[in-house]
Short mmCIF file of C-alpha atoms and ligand atoms in Angstrom, two decimals:
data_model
loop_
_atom_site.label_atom_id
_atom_site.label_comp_id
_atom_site.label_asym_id
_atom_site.label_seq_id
_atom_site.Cartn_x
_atom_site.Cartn_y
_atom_site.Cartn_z
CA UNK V 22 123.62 102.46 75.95
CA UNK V 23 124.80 100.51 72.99
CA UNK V 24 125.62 96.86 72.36
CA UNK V 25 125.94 94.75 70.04
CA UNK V 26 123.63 91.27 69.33
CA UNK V 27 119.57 91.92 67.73
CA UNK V 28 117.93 95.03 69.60
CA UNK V 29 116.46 94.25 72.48
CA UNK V 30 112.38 93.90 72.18
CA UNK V 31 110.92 93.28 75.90
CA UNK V 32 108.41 91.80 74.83
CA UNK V 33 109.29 89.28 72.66
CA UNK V 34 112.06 89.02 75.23
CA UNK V 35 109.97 87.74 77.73
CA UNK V 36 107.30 85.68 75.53
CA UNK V 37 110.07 83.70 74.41
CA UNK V 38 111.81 83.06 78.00
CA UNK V 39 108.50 82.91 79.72
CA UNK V 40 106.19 80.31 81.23
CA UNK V 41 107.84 76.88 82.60
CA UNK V 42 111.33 77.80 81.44
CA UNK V 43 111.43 80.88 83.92
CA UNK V 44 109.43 78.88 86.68
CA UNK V 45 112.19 76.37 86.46
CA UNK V 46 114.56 79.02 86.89
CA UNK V 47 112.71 80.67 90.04
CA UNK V 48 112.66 77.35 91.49
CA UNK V 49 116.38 76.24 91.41
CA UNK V 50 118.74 75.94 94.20
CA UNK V 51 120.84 78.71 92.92
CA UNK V 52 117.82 80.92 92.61
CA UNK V 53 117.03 79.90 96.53
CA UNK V 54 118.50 82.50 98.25
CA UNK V 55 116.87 85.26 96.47
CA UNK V 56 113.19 83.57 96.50
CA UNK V 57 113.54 83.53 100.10
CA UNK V 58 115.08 86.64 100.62
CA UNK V 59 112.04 88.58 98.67
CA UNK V 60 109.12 86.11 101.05
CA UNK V 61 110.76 87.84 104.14
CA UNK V 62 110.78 91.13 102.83
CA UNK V 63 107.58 91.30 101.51
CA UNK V 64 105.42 89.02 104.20
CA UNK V 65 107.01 91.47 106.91
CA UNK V 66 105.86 94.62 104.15
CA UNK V 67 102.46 93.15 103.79
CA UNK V 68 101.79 92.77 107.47
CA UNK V 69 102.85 96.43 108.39
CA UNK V 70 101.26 98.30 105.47
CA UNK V 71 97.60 95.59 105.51
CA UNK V 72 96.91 96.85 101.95
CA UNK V 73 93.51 95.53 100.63
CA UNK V 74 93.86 96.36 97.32
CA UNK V 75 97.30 95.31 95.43
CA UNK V 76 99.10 94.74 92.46
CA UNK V 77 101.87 92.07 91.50
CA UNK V 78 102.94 94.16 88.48
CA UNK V 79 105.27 92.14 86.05
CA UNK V 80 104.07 89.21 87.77
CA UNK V 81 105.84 86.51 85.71
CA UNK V 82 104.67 83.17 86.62
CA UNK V 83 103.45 83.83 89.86
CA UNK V 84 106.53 83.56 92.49
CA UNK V 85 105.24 85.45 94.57
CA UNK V 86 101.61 84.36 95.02
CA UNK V 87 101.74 82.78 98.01
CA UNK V 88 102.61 85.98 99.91
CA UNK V 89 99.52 87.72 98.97
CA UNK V 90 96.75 85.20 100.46
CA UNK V 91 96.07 87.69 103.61
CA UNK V 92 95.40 90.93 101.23
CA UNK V 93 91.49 90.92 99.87
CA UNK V 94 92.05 91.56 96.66
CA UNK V 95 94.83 90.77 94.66
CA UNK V 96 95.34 91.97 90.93
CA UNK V 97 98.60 90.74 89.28
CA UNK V 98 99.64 91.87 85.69
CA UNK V 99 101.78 90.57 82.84
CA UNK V 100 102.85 91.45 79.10
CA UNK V 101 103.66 88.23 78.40
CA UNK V 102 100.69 85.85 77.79
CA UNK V 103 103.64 82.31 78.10
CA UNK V 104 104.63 84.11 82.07
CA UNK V 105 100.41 84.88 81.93
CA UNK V 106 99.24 81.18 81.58
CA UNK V 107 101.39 79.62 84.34
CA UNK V 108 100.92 82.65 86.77
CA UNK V 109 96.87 82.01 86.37
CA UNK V 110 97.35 78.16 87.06
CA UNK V 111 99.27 79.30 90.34
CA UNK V 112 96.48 81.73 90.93
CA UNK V 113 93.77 79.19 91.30
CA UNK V 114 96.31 76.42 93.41
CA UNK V 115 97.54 79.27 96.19
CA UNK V 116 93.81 80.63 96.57
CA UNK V 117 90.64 79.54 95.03
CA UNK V 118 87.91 80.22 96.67
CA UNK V 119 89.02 84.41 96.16
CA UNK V 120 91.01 84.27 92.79
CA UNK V 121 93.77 86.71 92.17
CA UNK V 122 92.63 88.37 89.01
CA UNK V 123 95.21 87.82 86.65
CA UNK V 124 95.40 90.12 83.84
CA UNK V 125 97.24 89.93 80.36
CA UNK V 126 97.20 92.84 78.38
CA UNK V 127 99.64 94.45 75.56
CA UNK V 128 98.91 97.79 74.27
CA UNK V 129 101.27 99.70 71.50
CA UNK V 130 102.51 102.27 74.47
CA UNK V 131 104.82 99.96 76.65
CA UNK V 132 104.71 102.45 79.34
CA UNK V 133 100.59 102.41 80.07
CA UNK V 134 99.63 100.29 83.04
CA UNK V 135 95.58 99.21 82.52
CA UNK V 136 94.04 100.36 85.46
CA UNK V 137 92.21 103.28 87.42
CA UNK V 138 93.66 106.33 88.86
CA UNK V 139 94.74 105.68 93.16
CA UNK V 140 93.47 101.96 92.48
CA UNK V 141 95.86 100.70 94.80
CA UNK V 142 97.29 100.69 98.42
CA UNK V 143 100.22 98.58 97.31
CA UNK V 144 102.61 97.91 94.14
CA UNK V 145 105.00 95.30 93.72
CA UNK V 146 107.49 95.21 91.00
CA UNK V 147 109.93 92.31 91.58
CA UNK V 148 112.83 92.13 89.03
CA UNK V 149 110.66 94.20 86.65
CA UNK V 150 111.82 97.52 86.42
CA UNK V 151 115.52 96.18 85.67
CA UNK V 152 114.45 94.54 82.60
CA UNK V 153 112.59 98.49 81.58
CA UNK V 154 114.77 100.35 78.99
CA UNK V 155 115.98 103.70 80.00
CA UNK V 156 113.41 105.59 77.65
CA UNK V 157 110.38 103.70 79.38
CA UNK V 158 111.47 104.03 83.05
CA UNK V 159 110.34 107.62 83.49
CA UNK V 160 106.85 107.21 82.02
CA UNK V 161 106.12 104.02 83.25
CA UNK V 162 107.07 105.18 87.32
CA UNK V 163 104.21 108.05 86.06
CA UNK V 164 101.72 105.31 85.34
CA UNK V 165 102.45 103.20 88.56
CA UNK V 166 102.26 106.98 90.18
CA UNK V 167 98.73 107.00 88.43
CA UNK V 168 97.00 104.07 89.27
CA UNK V 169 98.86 103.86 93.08
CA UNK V 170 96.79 105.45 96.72
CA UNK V 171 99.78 103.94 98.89
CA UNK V 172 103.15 102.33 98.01
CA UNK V 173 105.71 100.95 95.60
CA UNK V 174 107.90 98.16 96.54
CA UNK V 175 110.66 97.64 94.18
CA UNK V 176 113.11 94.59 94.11
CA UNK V 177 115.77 95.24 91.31
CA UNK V 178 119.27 94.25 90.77
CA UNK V 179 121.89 96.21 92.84
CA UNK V 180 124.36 98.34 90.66
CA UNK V 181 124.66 96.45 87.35
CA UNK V 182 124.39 96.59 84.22
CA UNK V 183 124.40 94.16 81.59
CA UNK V 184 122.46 95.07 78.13
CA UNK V 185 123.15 91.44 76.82
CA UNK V 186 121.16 89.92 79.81
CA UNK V 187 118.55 93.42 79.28
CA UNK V 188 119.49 94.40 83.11
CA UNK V 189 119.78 98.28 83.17
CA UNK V 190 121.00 100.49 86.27
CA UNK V 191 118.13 103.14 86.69
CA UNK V 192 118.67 105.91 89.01
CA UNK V 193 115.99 105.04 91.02
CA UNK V 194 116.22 107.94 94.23
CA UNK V 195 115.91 110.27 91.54
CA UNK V 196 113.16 108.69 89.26
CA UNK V 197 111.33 108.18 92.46
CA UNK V 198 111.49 112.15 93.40
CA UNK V 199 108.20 113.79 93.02
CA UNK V 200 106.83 110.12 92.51
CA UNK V 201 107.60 107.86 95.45
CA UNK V 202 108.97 109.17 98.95
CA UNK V 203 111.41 106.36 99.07
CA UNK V 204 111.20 105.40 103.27
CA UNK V 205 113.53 102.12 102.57
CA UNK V 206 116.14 101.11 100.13
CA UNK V 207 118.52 98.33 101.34
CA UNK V 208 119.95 95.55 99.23
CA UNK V 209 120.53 91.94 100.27
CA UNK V 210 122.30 89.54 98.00
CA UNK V 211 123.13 92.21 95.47
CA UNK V 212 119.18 92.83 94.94
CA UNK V 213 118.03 95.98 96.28
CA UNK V 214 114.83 96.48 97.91
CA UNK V 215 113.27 99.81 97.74
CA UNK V 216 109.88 101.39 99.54
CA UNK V 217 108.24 104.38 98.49
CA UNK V 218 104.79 106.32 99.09
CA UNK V 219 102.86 107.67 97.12
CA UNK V 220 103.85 111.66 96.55
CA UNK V 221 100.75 113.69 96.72
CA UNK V 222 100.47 115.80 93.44
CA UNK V 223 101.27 119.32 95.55
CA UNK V 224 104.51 117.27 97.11
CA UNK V 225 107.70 118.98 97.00
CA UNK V 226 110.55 118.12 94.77
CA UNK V 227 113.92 118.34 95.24
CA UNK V 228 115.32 116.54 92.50
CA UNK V 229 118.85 117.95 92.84
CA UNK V 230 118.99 116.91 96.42
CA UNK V 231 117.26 113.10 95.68
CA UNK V 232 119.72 112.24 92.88
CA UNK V 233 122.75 113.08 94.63
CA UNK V 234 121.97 111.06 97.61
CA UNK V 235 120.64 108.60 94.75
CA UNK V 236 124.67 108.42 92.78
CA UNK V 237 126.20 108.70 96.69
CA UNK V 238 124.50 105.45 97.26
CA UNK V 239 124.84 103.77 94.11
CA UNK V 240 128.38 104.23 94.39
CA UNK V 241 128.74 103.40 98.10
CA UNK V 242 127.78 100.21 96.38
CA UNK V 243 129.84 99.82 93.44
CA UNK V 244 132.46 97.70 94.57
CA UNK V 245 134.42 96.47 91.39
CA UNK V 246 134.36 93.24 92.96
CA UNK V 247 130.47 92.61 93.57
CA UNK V 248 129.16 91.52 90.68
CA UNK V 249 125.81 90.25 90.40
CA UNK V 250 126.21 86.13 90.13
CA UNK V 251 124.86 84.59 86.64
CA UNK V 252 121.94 82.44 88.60
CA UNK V 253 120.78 86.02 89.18
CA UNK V 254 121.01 87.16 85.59
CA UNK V 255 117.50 86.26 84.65
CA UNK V 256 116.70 84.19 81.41
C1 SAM A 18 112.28 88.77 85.65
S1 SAM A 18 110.55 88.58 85.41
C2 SAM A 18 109.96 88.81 87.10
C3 SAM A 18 108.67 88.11 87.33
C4 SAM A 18 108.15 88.16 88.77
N1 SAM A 18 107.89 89.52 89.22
C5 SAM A 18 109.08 87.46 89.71
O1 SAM A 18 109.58 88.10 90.65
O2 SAM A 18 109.33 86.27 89.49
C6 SAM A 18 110.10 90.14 84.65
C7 SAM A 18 108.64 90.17 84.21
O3 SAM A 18 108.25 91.52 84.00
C8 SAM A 18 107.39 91.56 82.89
N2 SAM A 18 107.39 92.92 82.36
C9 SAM A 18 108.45 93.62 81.90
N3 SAM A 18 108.09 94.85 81.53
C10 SAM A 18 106.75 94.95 81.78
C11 SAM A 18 105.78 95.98 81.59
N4 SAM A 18 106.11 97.18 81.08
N5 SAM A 18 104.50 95.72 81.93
C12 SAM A 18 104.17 94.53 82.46
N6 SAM A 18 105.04 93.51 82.65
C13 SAM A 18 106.32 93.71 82.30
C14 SAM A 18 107.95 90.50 81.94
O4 SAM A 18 107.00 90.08 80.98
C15 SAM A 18 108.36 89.42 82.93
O5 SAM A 18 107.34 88.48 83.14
#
């Protein structure tokens, strides 16, 4: 993919558009559609799948927190210490008395994920992988893979891209083959929402099969008209 403007380093990306500048953003009225959206989604996905073990992975500053009080232990992780510091403040308001244990940690491999093998029954990845260049995607689904017993829930932008904003289109059916059974993947105001389990390492794969059905829906989708609106297009 090539553009022009200074390459794109994630994380310096997200240090410098971190912390109370992207709260502010999560909490506008523009953004209010899409915050409420993602509560419904995942309170109803949290009440079927009654993980006890989960992971807010990309966490930011913490949008989400108040979704997980019902699951025993919660485990959220960030690269970027300025999304870190207001996400740990958050921790301790939406549930004290059993902390969410918020972890900051940057290693030279931007694909490794800092936790055990099967760790968890559920991974949530809410306008992360979107913001994942296309030579990190593959090997970082492996490490979610790794350290996941249950599911992935995704939230990423529907079909766009736009390298200036670092938004990539991934072809997610198809990463997901061999990785994630996807058993949902639906979008609702241009974010789509995808569910997958866990594929046992002797699962099948049929990677042919999962990426057509993958670019059949994608382009279902693609509607020259639909086009992502700029509150979406995150900081
Ligand atoms: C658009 S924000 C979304 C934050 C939060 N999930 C939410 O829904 O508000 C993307 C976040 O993903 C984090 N991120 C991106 N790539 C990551 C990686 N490989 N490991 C951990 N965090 C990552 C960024 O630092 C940033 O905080």
């Amino acid at each position: 993919m090539t553009h022009s403007g200074p390459a794109y380093d994630p994380d310096q990306y997200w240090e410098n558009r971190g912390g109370p500048f992207y709260r502010e953003y999560t909490e506008s009225s523009g953004y209010e559609q899409y915050r409420r959206a993602q509560g419904q989604f995942f309170s109803e996905l949290v009440a079927r799948l009654r993980p006890r073990r989960m992971l807010d992975f990309g966490c930011g500053t913490g949008k989400l927190f108040p979704l997980w009080v019902d699951v025993p232990e919660v485990h959220a992780y960030d690269r970027a210490q300025s999304q870190i510091d207001v996400a740990r403040e958050e921790a301790m308001r939406v549930r004290p008395d059993n902390p969410y244990r918020v972890l900051h940690y940057v290693s030279g491999e931007r694909a490794e994920v800092p936790y055990d093998d099967d760790h968890f029954d559920l991974i949530v990845a809410a306008e992360v992988l979107l913001h994942v260049v296309p030579s990190d995607i593959g090997p970082l689904l492996d490490e979610l893979r790794r350290i996941c017993r249950g599911h992935l829930a995704v939230v990423t932008a529907a079909p766009f891209t736009n390298p200036a904003a670092h938004c990539f289109d991934h072809d997610y059916a198809a990463l997901c083959a061999g990785r994630f059974d996807l058993a949902d993947d639906h979008v609702v105001h241009h974010q789509r929402y995808l569910v997958g389990g866990k594929v046992p390492s002797s699962g099948k794969v049929r990677l042919d099969e999962k990426s057509r059905q993958s670019k059949d829906f994608v382009s279902s989708l693609s509607d020259s008209k639909v086009r992502l609106p700029n509150a979406i297009v995150t900081p």
